[in-house]
Amino acid sequence: MQRGLFFFERFLLVGGRRPWNVLLAARLAGTIEAAELHRALVQLQARHPMLCVGIVQKGKRPHFVTPDPIPPISLRIIDRTDDEDWFEAVRHEIDLPFDNAHGPLLRVVWIRSSAVSELVLVGYHCICDGKSMLLLTRELIAELGGIRPEPVPVRPAPRRIATIHELFTEDRRLSRRWRSLLSHASAAKWLLHAATGLARRGPAAAVLPSYVIRWTLEASTCDALRARCRDETVTLYAVLATAFLRAVRKVRPAQARNRLLCPIDVRPMLPAIEADMLFGYPDTVHLSIDRALDQGFWEQARKLKRDLTARRGRLDPRRTLLTAEWLHALSDWFIDLQLHGKARNDLMFSHVGEAVVPPGASVLGFLSSMPWRGTTAVFSLLDQGCVRFFLVARETSLPSADAERIRACAMSLLDAELGVPAQAAPRSGRRRSTR
């Protein structure tokens, strides 16, 4: 493979200046043989062309390039000592960059023992997202054998996308009016620089390491919450998002913006993206709740759900992706804007839903590093009846003490709505990265 990165891939690459890693950790019962794991990783590369590439600058544009020979996926092995080793690996890997020029842009950490093992998959966001990581985890577990009783189906590798136009089956060309407007993008660049005070480009401010806070909503509470969601005709995502926004406003009233960034999976809107293809681009919408805290919690959640449904329905990823391809000259400026600009959201909240993996395995969590200045992110998924949460931030974006208070406040709000008596705060699993 040799093709230029699409605009959204360049954005997720962050110009190669900071890693934007997506991580997923899974636990497997039983013994894993090293030879079998290496073979399974080779099979993943054979199935997914994007797991074979590196990124090389050619002219003014970075390109995905498949080297010859193709290097294997990096596998780091740690002898398991306790149930927390996998989280130590996550902390180590979250801010660790890839060797972009040589690839591959996926690596694996194996925390091994004779009875149980954990696998931590780390991928560059420009080739994969949370759903892609779940797909790779399922395929890897299936390839290992002895984890899933049914045989792994033999199927051809999914085709790769060579041009942006292959994502669309109709209306591939922008109108003449759009082409005319976008042809003046370079001139508009300097006007935007002057208006925002970003005409002088320079290195980003010193970046502190990420810290990660993790916690779990246990199965009994989760069951009660999901039942209440059904009664109130609201989604679990809307309820959790409402709780986080209310918690931010309560803990940090002076800094709260009442804005939550919600990533949207656009695969259903792009039929060319097949179920077994890696894809990194999420569209996003902004959500908020009514300012009055005295409004009922469930009414706020229902309104947020309605807003999310309406805004998702207005998304047109086809047009967005095609339009963005005219903006390659502005890619560095867009990246600088995010690296230097002030945060516009209280947090980004990504929920990937239920993690479906073969029997004998469980997903311990998924999360991502956040390269942008001032960005705080919460990630969650459902596994074995529990909701597993990860909050990722830096001290410059959100002091860790405030993050702990936001976590506790959001969970207390949910307990209060469910009529759960106040209890001592559970162990959050907060461990700051030492890198």
CSV table of C-alpha atoms in Angstrom, one decimal:
chain,number,residue,atom,x,y,z
A,1,MET,CA,0.0,0.0,0.0
A,2,GLN,CA,1.1,3.5,-0.7
A,3,ARG,CA,-1.5,6.3,-0.5
A,4,GLY,CA,-1.7,9.8,1.0
A,5,LEU,CA,-3.5,10.1,4.4
A,6,PHE,CA,-7.0,11.5,4.1
A,7,PHE,CA,-7.5,14.8,5.9
A,8,PHE,CA,-9.2,13.2,8.9
A,9,GLU,CA,-6.3,10.7,9.2
A,10,ARG,CA,-3.8,13.6,9.2
A,11,PHE,CA,-5.8,15.2,12.0
A,12,LEU,CA,-5.7,12.0,14.0
A,13,LEU,CA,-2.0,11.7,13.3
A,14,VAL,CA,-1.6,15.1,15.0
A,15,GLY,CA,1.2,15.9,12.5
A,16,GLY,CA,3.3,13.2,14.2
A,17,ARG,CA,3.9,15.6,17.1
A,18,ARG,CA,2.1,13.8,19.8
A,19,PRO,CA,0.8,10.2,20.1
A,20,TRP,CA,-3.0,9.7,19.9
A,21,ASN,CA,-3.2,6.1,21.1
A,22,VAL,CA,-6.3,4.0,21.5
A,23,LEU,CA,-6.0,1.2,24.1
A,24,LEU,CA,-8.0,-1.9,25.0
A,25,ALA,CA,-7.3,-4.4,27.7
A,26,ALA,CA,-8.8,-7.9,27.9
A,27,ARG,CA,-8.4,-10.8,30.3
A,28,LEU,CA,-8.2,-14.4,29.1
A,29,ALA,CA,-8.5,-17.5,31.2
A,30,GLY,CA,-6.2,-20.4,30.6
A,31,THR,CA,-2.7,-20.8,29.2
A,32,ILE,CA,-1.5,-18.9,26.1
A,33,GLU,CA,1.5,-20.2,24.2
A,34,ALA,CA,4.0,-17.7,22.8
A,35,ALA,CA,4.1,-19.3,19.4
A,36,GLU,CA,0.3,-19.3,19.1
A,37,LEU,CA,0.2,-15.6,20.0
A,38,HIS,CA,2.8,-14.7,17.5
A,39,ARG,CA,0.9,-16.7,14.9
A,40,ALA,CA,-2.3,-14.9,15.8
A,41,LEU,CA,-0.7,-11.5,15.3
A,42,VAL,CA,0.6,-12.6,11.9
A,43,GLN,CA,-3.0,-13.6,11.0
A,44,LEU,CA,-4.2,-10.1,12.1
A,45,GLN,CA,-1.7,-8.4,9.8
A,46,ALA,CA,-2.7,-10.7,6.9
A,47,ARG,CA,-6.4,-9.8,7.5
A,48,HIS,CA,-5.9,-6.0,7.9
A,49,PRO,CA,-3.6,-4.2,5.5
A,50,MET,CA,-3.6,-1.1,7.8
A,51,LEU,CA,-1.7,-3.2,10.4
A,52,CYS,CA,1.2,-3.5,8.0
A,53,VAL,CA,1.9,0.2,7.2
A,54,GLY,CA,4.2,2.9,8.4
A,55,ILE,CA,3.8,6.6,7.7
A,56,VAL,CA,6.3,8.4,5.5
A,57,GLN,CA,6.3,12.1,4.5
A,58,LYS,CA,6.2,12.4,0.7
A,59,GLY,CA,6.3,16.0,-0.5
A,60,LYS,CA,3.7,18.0,1.5
A,61,ARG,CA,1.6,15.1,2.6
A,62,PRO,CA,2.2,12.0,4.8
A,63,HIS,CA,1.6,8.7,3.2
A,64,PHE,CA,0.7,5.2,4.4
A,65,VAL,CA,3.5,2.9,3.0
A,66,THR,CA,3.8,-0.8,3.4
A,67,PRO,CA,7.5,-1.6,3.9
A,68,ASP,CA,9.2,-4.7,2.4
A,69,PRO,CA,9.6,-6.8,4.4
A,70,ILE,CA,6.6,-6.1,6.6
A,71,PRO,CA,7.8,-5.8,10.3
A,72,PRO,CA,5.8,-7.9,12.8
A,73,ILE,CA,3.5,-6.4,15.4
A,74,SER,CA,5.5,-5.5,18.5
A,75,LEU,CA,4.9,-7.9,21.4
A,76,ARG,CA,6.1,-6.9,24.9
A,77,ILE,CA,5.9,-9.7,27.5
A,78,ILE,CA,5.5,-9.1,31.3
A,79,ASP,CA,5.3,-11.8,33.9
A,80,ARG,CA,2.1,-11.4,35.8
A,81,THR,CA,2.3,-10.8,39.6
A,82,ASP,CA,-1.2,-9.5,40.4
A,83,ASP,CA,-4.5,-8.3,39.0
A,84,GLU,CA,-3.1,-4.7,38.6
A,85,ASP,CA,-0.2,-5.4,36.2
A,86,TRP,CA,-2.4,-4.7,33.2
A,87,PHE,CA,-3.2,-1.3,34.5
A,88,GLU,CA,0.4,-0.5,35.0
A,89,ALA,CA,1.0,-1.5,31.4
A,90,VAL,CA,-1.9,0.9,30.3
A,91,ARG,CA,-0.3,3.7,32.2
A,92,HIS,CA,3.1,3.0,30.5
A,93,GLU,CA,1.7,2.7,27.0
A,94,ILE,CA,-0.9,5.6,26.9
A,95,ASP,CA,1.6,8.3,26.0
A,96,LEU,CA,4.2,6.1,24.3
A,97,PRO,CA,4.7,7.1,20.6
A,98,PHE,CA,5.0,4.7,17.7
A,99,ASP,CA,7.8,4.4,15.3
A,100,ASN,CA,5.7,6.0,12.6
A,101,ALA,CA,8.2,5.6,9.7
A,102,HIS,CA,8.6,1.9,10.1
A,103,GLY,CA,5.3,0.7,11.6
A,104,PRO,CA,3.3,-1.2,12.4
A,105,LEU,CA,0.9,1.2,14.1
A,106,LEU,CA,-0.4,-1.5,16.5
A,107,ARG,CA,1.5,-3.1,19.4
A,108,VAL,CA,0.5,-5.6,22.1
A,109,VAL,CA,1.5,-6.1,25.7
A,110,TRP,CA,1.1,-9.6,27.1
A,111,ILE,CA,0.8,-9.9,30.9
A,112,ARG,CA,1.3,-13.7,31.1
A,113,SER,CA,0.8,-16.4,33.7
A,114,SER,CA,-0.1,-20.1,33.5
A,115,ALA,CA,-3.7,-19.6,34.7
A,116,VAL,CA,-4.8,-16.2,33.4
A,117,SER,CA,-3.3,-13.5,31.1
A,118,GLU,CA,-4.1,-10.0,30.0
A,119,LEU,CA,-3.6,-8.5,26.6
A,120,VAL,CA,-3.3,-4.7,26.1
A,121,LEU,CA,-3.7,-3.7,22.5
A,122,VAL,CA,-2.4,-0.2,21.6
A,123,GLY,CA,-3.3,1.3,18.2
A,124,TYR,CA,-2.7,4.7,16.6
A,125,HIS,CA,-6.0,6.5,16.3
A,126,CYS,CA,-5.3,7.4,12.6
A,127,ILE,CA,-5.9,3.8,11.7
A,128,CYS,CA,-8.4,2.6,14.3
A,129,ASP,CA,-11.0,3.7,17.0
A,130,GLY,CA,-12.6,1.9,19.9
A,131,LYS,CA,-14.8,-0.3,17.8
A,132,SER,CA,-11.8,-1.3,15.7
A,133,MET,CA,-10.0,-2.3,18.8
A,134,LEU,CA,-12.9,-4.4,20.0
A,135,LEU,CA,-12.9,-6.1,16.5
A,136,LEU,CA,-9.2,-6.8,16.8
A,137,THR,CA,-9.5,-8.2,20.3
A,138,ARG,CA,-12.3,-10.6,19.2
A,139,GLU,CA,-10.3,-11.7,16.2
A,140,LEU,CA,-7.1,-12.2,18.3
A,141,ILE,CA,-8.9,-14.2,20.9
A,142,ALA,CA,-10.5,-16.3,18.3
A,143,GLU,CA,-7.2,-17.0,16.6
A,144,LEU,CA,-5.6,-18.1,19.8
A,145,GLY,CA,-7.6,-21.3,19.9
A,146,GLY,CA,-9.1,-23.0,22.9
A,147,ILE,CA,-10.9,-19.8,23.9
A,148,ARG,CA,-13.8,-20.1,21.5
A,149,PRO,CA,-15.2,-23.5,20.7
A,150,GLU,CA,-16.3,-22.9,17.2
A,151,PRO,CA,-13.6,-22.7,14.5
A,152,VAL,CA,-12.5,-19.4,13.1
A,153,PRO,CA,-14.1,-18.8,9.7
A,154,VAL,CA,-11.8,-18.6,6.8
A,155,ARG,CA,-12.6,-15.5,4.8
A,156,PRO,CA,-10.8,-13.2,2.5
A,157,ALA,CA,-9.2,-10.0,4.0
A,158,PRO,CA,-11.5,-7.0,3.7
A,159,ARG,CA,-10.7,-4.7,0.9
A,160,ARG,CA,-8.8,-1.6,1.6
A,161,ILE,CA,-9.9,2.0,0.8
A,162,ALA,CA,-7.5,3.5,-1.8
A,163,THR,CA,-9.2,6.8,-2.3
A,164,ILE,CA,-11.7,8.9,-0.3
A,165,HIS,CA,-14.2,8.5,-3.1
A,166,GLU,CA,-14.5,4.7,-2.5
A,167,LEU,CA,-16.3,5.5,0.7
A,168,PHE,CA,-19.3,6.7,-1.3
A,169,THR,CA,-21.5,5.2,-4.0
A,170,GLU,CA,-23.1,8.4,-5.3
A,171,ASP,CA,-22.7,12.1,-5.4
A,172,ARG,CA,-18.9,11.7,-5.3
A,173,ARG,CA,-18.2,15.1,-6.7
A,174,LEU,CA,-18.8,18.4,-4.8
A,175,SER,CA,-20.9,21.0,-6.4
A,176,ARG,CA,-19.1,23.8,-8.4
A,177,ARG,CA,-20.1,26.3,-5.7
A,178,TRP,CA,-18.4,24.2,-3.0
A,179,ARG,CA,-15.3,23.8,-5.1
A,180,SER,CA,-15.2,27.6,-5.7
A,181,LEU,CA,-15.5,28.3,-2.0
A,182,LEU,CA,-12.9,25.8,-0.9
A,183,SER,CA,-10.4,26.9,-3.5
A,184,HIS,CA,-10.0,30.1,-1.4
A,185,ALA,CA,-9.2,28.2,1.7
A,186,SER,CA,-5.5,29.2,1.7
A,187,ALA,CA,-6.4,32.9,1.7
A,188,ALA,CA,-9.0,32.3,4.4
A,189,LYS,CA,-6.2,30.6,6.5
A,190,TRP,CA,-4.4,33.9,7.1
A,191,LEU,CA,-7.7,35.7,7.9
A,192,LEU,CA,-8.4,33.0,10.5
A,193,HIS,CA,-4.9,33.3,11.9
A,194,ALA,CA,-5.3,37.1,12.3
A,195,ALA,CA,-8.7,36.7,13.9
A,196,THR,CA,-7.7,34.1,16.4
A,197,GLY,CA,-4.2,35.4,17.2
A,198,LEU,CA,-2.6,32.2,16.0
A,199,ALA,CA,-0.7,33.6,13.0
A,200,ARG,CA,2.6,32.8,14.9
A,201,ARG,CA,3.2,29.1,15.0
A,202,GLY,CA,5.5,27.7,17.5
A,203,PRO,CA,6.0,24.6,19.7
A,204,ALA,CA,3.2,23.6,22.0
A,205,ALA,CA,3.5,24.3,25.7
A,206,ALA,CA,5.2,21.7,27.9
A,207,VAL,CA,3.0,18.6,28.1
A,208,LEU,CA,2.6,16.8,31.4
A,209,PRO,CA,2.0,13.1,31.3
A,210,SER,CA,-1.6,11.7,31.3
A,211,TYR,CA,-3.2,10.5,34.5
A,212,VAL,CA,-5.9,7.8,34.4
A,213,ILE,CA,-8.7,7.3,36.9
A,214,ARG,CA,-10.7,4.1,36.6
A,215,TRP,CA,-13.8,2.8,38.4
A,216,THR,CA,-16.6,0.3,37.9
A,217,LEU,CA,-20.4,0.6,38.2
A,218,GLU,CA,-21.2,-2.8,39.6
A,219,ALA,CA,-23.7,-5.2,38.0
A,220,SER,CA,-26.4,-4.7,40.6
A,221,THR,CA,-26.4,-0.9,40.3
A,222,CYS,CA,-26.0,-1.1,36.5
A,223,ASP,CA,-29.1,-3.4,36.2
A,224,ALA,CA,-31.1,-1.0,38.3
A,225,LEU,CA,-30.0,1.9,36.3
A,226,ARG,CA,-30.8,0.3,32.9
A,227,ALA,CA,-34.2,-0.7,34.2
A,228,ARG,CA,-34.8,2.9,35.3
A,229,CYS,CA,-33.6,4.1,31.9
A,230,ARG,CA,-36.3,1.9,30.2
A,231,ASP,CA,-39.0,3.2,32.5
A,232,GLU,CA,-37.9,6.8,31.8
A,233,THR,CA,-37.6,6.2,28.0
A,234,VAL,CA,-34.0,7.4,28.0
A,235,THR,CA,-30.7,5.8,27.0
A,236,LEU,CA,-27.9,4.9,29.3
A,237,TYR,CA,-25.5,7.2,27.4
A,238,ALA,CA,-27.9,10.2,28.0
A,239,VAL,CA,-28.1,9.4,31.7
A,240,LEU,CA,-24.4,9.1,32.2
A,241,ALA,CA,-23.7,12.3,30.1
A,242,THR,CA,-26.2,14.2,32.2
A,243,ALA,CA,-24.6,13.0,35.4
A,244,PHE,CA,-21.1,14.1,34.3
A,245,LEU,CA,-22.3,17.5,33.1
A,246,ARG,CA,-24.1,18.1,36.4
A,247,ALA,CA,-21.1,16.9,38.3
A,248,VAL,CA,-18.7,19.3,36.5
A,249,ARG,CA,-21.0,22.2,37.2
A,250,LYS,CA,-21.2,21.3,40.8
A,251,VAL,CA,-17.5,20.7,41.3
A,252,ARG,CA,-16.1,23.5,39.1
A,253,PRO,CA,-18.9,26.1,38.7
A,254,ALA,CA,-16.6,28.9,37.6
A,255,GLN,CA,-15.0,26.8,34.8
A,256,ALA,CA,-18.0,24.8,33.7
A,257,ARG,CA,-19.0,25.4,30.0
A,258,ASN,CA,-22.0,23.0,30.0
A,259,ARG,CA,-20.6,21.4,26.8
A,260,LEU,CA,-20.0,17.7,26.2
A,261,LEU,CA,-18.3,16.4,23.1
A,262,CYS,CA,-20.0,13.1,21.9
A,263,PRO,CA,-18.2,11.0,19.3
A,264,ILE,CA,-20.5,9.4,16.7
A,265,ASP,CA,-19.8,6.1,15.0
A,266,VAL,CA,-20.5,6.9,11.3
A,267,ARG,CA,-20.1,3.4,10.0
A,268,PRO,CA,-23.9,3.0,9.5
A,269,MET,CA,-23.8,6.1,7.3
A,270,LEU,CA,-20.9,4.9,5.2
A,271,PRO,CA,-21.9,1.5,3.6
A,272,ALA,CA,-18.4,1.1,2.1
A,273,ILE,CA,-17.0,0.7,5.6
A,274,GLU,CA,-17.5,-3.0,6.2
A,275,ALA,CA,-18.0,-4.6,9.6
A,276,ASP,CA,-14.5,-6.1,9.6
A,277,MET,CA,-12.6,-3.1,8.5
A,278,LEU,CA,-10.4,-0.8,10.6
A,279,PHE,CA,-11.6,2.8,10.6
A,280,GLY,CA,-10.5,5.7,12.8
A,281,TYR,CA,-12.8,8.6,11.9
A,282,PRO,CA,-15.6,9.6,14.3
A,283,ASP,CA,-17.9,12.5,13.7
A,284,THR,CA,-18.8,14.5,16.8
A,285,VAL,CA,-21.7,16.6,18.2
A,286,HIS,CA,-21.9,18.9,21.1
A,287,LEU,CA,-24.4,18.4,23.9
A,288,SER,CA,-25.5,20.3,26.9
A,289,ILE,CA,-28.2,20.3,29.6
A,290,ASP,CA,-30.5,23.1,30.7
A,291,ARG,CA,-28.8,25.6,33.0
A,292,ALA,CA,-31.3,25.2,35.8
A,293,LEU,CA,-30.1,22.6,38.2
A,294,ASP,CA,-33.5,22.4,39.8
A,295,GLN,CA,-34.9,20.9,36.7
A,296,GLY,CA,-35.5,17.2,37.1
A,297,PHE,CA,-32.6,14.9,36.4
A,298,TRP,CA,-34.6,12.6,34.1
A,299,GLU,CA,-36.1,15.4,32.2
A,300,GLN,CA,-32.6,16.8,31.5
A,301,ALA,CA,-31.5,13.3,30.4
A,302,ARG,CA,-34.5,13.0,28.0
A,303,LYS,CA,-33.8,16.4,26.5
A,304,LEU,CA,-30.2,15.5,26.0
A,305,LYS,CA,-31.3,12.2,24.3
A,306,ARG,CA,-33.6,14.2,22.0
A,307,ASP,CA,-30.8,16.6,21.1
A,308,LEU,CA,-28.4,13.8,20.4
A,309,THR,CA,-30.9,12.0,18.2
A,310,ALA,CA,-31.6,15.2,16.2
A,311,ARG,CA,-28.0,16.3,15.8
A,312,ARG,CA,-26.9,12.8,14.8
A,313,GLY,CA,-29.6,12.8,12.2
A,314,ARG,CA,-28.3,16.0,10.7
A,315,LEU,CA,-24.8,14.6,10.3
A,316,ASP,CA,-23.5,14.0,6.7
A,317,PRO,CA,-20.1,12.3,7.0
A,318,ARG,CA,-20.0,11.8,3.3
A,319,ARG,CA,-20.1,15.6,2.7
A,320,THR,CA,-17.8,16.3,5.7
A,321,LEU,CA,-15.1,13.9,4.5
A,322,LEU,CA,-15.2,15.0,0.9
A,323,THR,CA,-15.1,18.7,1.9
A,324,ALA,CA,-12.2,18.1,4.2
A,325,GLU,CA,-10.1,16.7,1.4
A,326,TRP,CA,-10.0,20.3,0.0
A,327,LEU,CA,-8.4,21.5,3.2
A,328,HIS,CA,-5.1,19.7,3.3
A,329,ALA,CA,-3.3,23.0,3.0
A,330,LEU,CA,-4.8,23.9,6.4
A,331,SER,CA,-4.1,20.7,8.2
A,332,ASP,CA,-1.2,22.0,10.2
A,333,TRP,CA,-3.2,25.1,11.2
A,334,PHE,CA,-6.1,23.0,12.4
A,335,ILE,CA,-3.7,20.9,14.5
A,336,ASP,CA,-2.0,24.0,15.9
A,337,LEU,CA,-5.5,25.4,16.8
A,338,GLN,CA,-6.1,22.3,18.9
A,339,LEU,CA,-2.7,22.1,20.4
A,340,HIS,CA,-2.5,25.8,21.5
A,341,GLY,CA,-6.2,26.8,21.8
A,342,LYS,CA,-8.3,26.7,24.9
A,343,ALA,CA,-10.7,23.9,25.6
A,344,ARG,CA,-14.3,24.5,24.5
A,345,ASN,CA,-15.8,21.5,26.3
A,346,ASP,CA,-16.1,20.3,29.8
A,347,LEU,CA,-15.2,16.8,28.6
A,348,MET,CA,-15.5,14.3,25.8
A,349,PHE,CA,-17.5,11.2,26.7
A,350,SER,CA,-17.2,8.0,24.6
A,351,HIS,CA,-19.3,4.9,25.3
A,352,VAL,CA,-18.7,1.9,23.0
A,353,GLY,CA,-21.6,-0.1,24.3
A,354,GLU,CA,-21.4,-3.8,25.2
A,355,ALA,CA,-18.1,-5.6,24.7
A,356,VAL,CA,-19.0,-8.9,23.0
A,357,VAL,CA,-16.0,-11.3,23.3
A,358,PRO,CA,-15.8,-15.1,23.2
A,359,PRO,CA,-16.4,-17.1,26.4
A,360,GLY,CA,-13.5,-17.2,28.8
A,361,ALA,CA,-12.5,-13.6,28.1
A,362,SER,CA,-13.6,-10.2,29.5
A,363,VAL,CA,-12.8,-6.7,28.5
A,364,LEU,CA,-11.3,-4.7,31.3
A,365,GLY,CA,-11.6,-1.3,29.5
A,366,PHE,CA,-10.9,0.9,26.6
A,367,LEU,CA,-9.5,4.4,26.6
A,368,SER,CA,-7.4,6.8,24.6
A,369,SER,CA,-4.7,9.4,25.1
A,370,MET,CA,-5.8,13.0,24.5
A,371,PRO,CA,-3.2,15.1,22.6
A,372,TRP,CA,-5.1,18.4,22.6
A,373,ARG,CA,-4.6,21.1,25.1
A,374,GLY,CA,-7.3,21.2,27.8
A,375,THR,CA,-9.1,18.1,26.8
A,376,THR,CA,-10.6,15.8,29.4
A,377,ALA,CA,-12.1,12.5,28.3
A,378,VAL,CA,-14.3,9.8,29.9
A,379,PHE,CA,-14.5,6.3,28.3
A,380,SER,CA,-16.9,3.6,29.2
A,381,LEU,CA,-18.1,0.2,28.0
A,382,LEU,CA,-20.4,-2.6,29.3
A,383,ASP,CA,-18.8,-5.9,30.2
A,384,GLN,CA,-20.3,-8.8,32.1
A,385,GLY,CA,-23.1,-6.6,33.4
A,386,CYS,CA,-20.8,-3.8,34.7
A,387,VAL,CA,-20.0,-0.4,33.3
A,388,ARG,CA,-16.2,0.2,33.3
A,389,PHE,CA,-15.1,3.8,33.3
A,390,PHE,CA,-11.8,5.5,32.5
A,391,LEU,CA,-11.1,9.2,32.9
A,392,VAL,CA,-8.1,10.5,31.1
A,393,ALA,CA,-6.7,14.0,31.5
A,394,ARG,CA,-3.5,16.0,32.4
A,395,GLU,CA,-3.0,18.2,35.3
A,396,THR,CA,-3.0,21.2,33.0
A,397,SER,CA,-6.5,20.4,31.7
A,398,LEU,CA,-8.1,19.2,34.9
A,399,PRO,CA,-6.4,18.8,38.3
A,400,SER,CA,-6.6,15.2,39.4
A,401,ALA,CA,-8.2,16.2,42.7
A,402,ASP,CA,-11.0,17.8,40.8
A,403,ALA,CA,-11.3,14.8,38.6
A,404,GLU,CA,-11.8,12.6,41.6
A,405,ARG,CA,-14.5,14.9,42.9
A,406,ILE,CA,-16.3,14.9,39.6
A,407,ARG,CA,-16.2,11.1,39.5
A,408,ALA,CA,-17.6,10.8,43.0
A,409,CYS,CA,-20.2,13.5,42.4
A,410,ALA,CA,-21.5,11.9,39.2
A,411,MET,CA,-21.8,8.4,40.8
A,412,SER,CA,-23.5,10.0,43.9
A,413,LEU,CA,-26.0,11.6,41.6
A,414,LEU,CA,-26.8,8.3,40.0
A,415,ASP,CA,-27.1,6.6,43.4
A,416,ALA,CA,-29.5,9.3,44.6
A,417,GLU,CA,-31.7,8.9,41.5
A,418,LEU,CA,-31.8,5.1,42.2
A,419,GLY,CA,-32.4,5.5,45.9
A,420,VAL,CA,-29.1,3.9,46.8
A,421,PRO,CA,-27.9,4.8,50.3
A,422,ALA,CA,-24.7,6.9,50.4
A,423,GLN,CA,-21.6,4.7,50.9
A,424,ALA,CA,-17.9,5.2,51.3
A,425,ALA,CA,-16.2,6.1,48.0
A,426,PRO,CA,-15.1,2.9,46.2
A,427,ARG,CA,-11.5,2.4,45.3
A,428,SER,CA,-11.2,4.4,42.1
A,429,GLY,CA,-8.0,2.8,40.8
A,430,ARG,CA,-6.5,6.3,40.2
A,431,ARG,CA,-2.8,6.0,39.3
A,432,ARG,CA,-1.0,8.8,37.8
A,433,SER,CA,1.4,8.0,34.9
A,434,THR,CA,5.0,8.2,35.9
A,435,ARG,CA,6.1,9.0,32.4
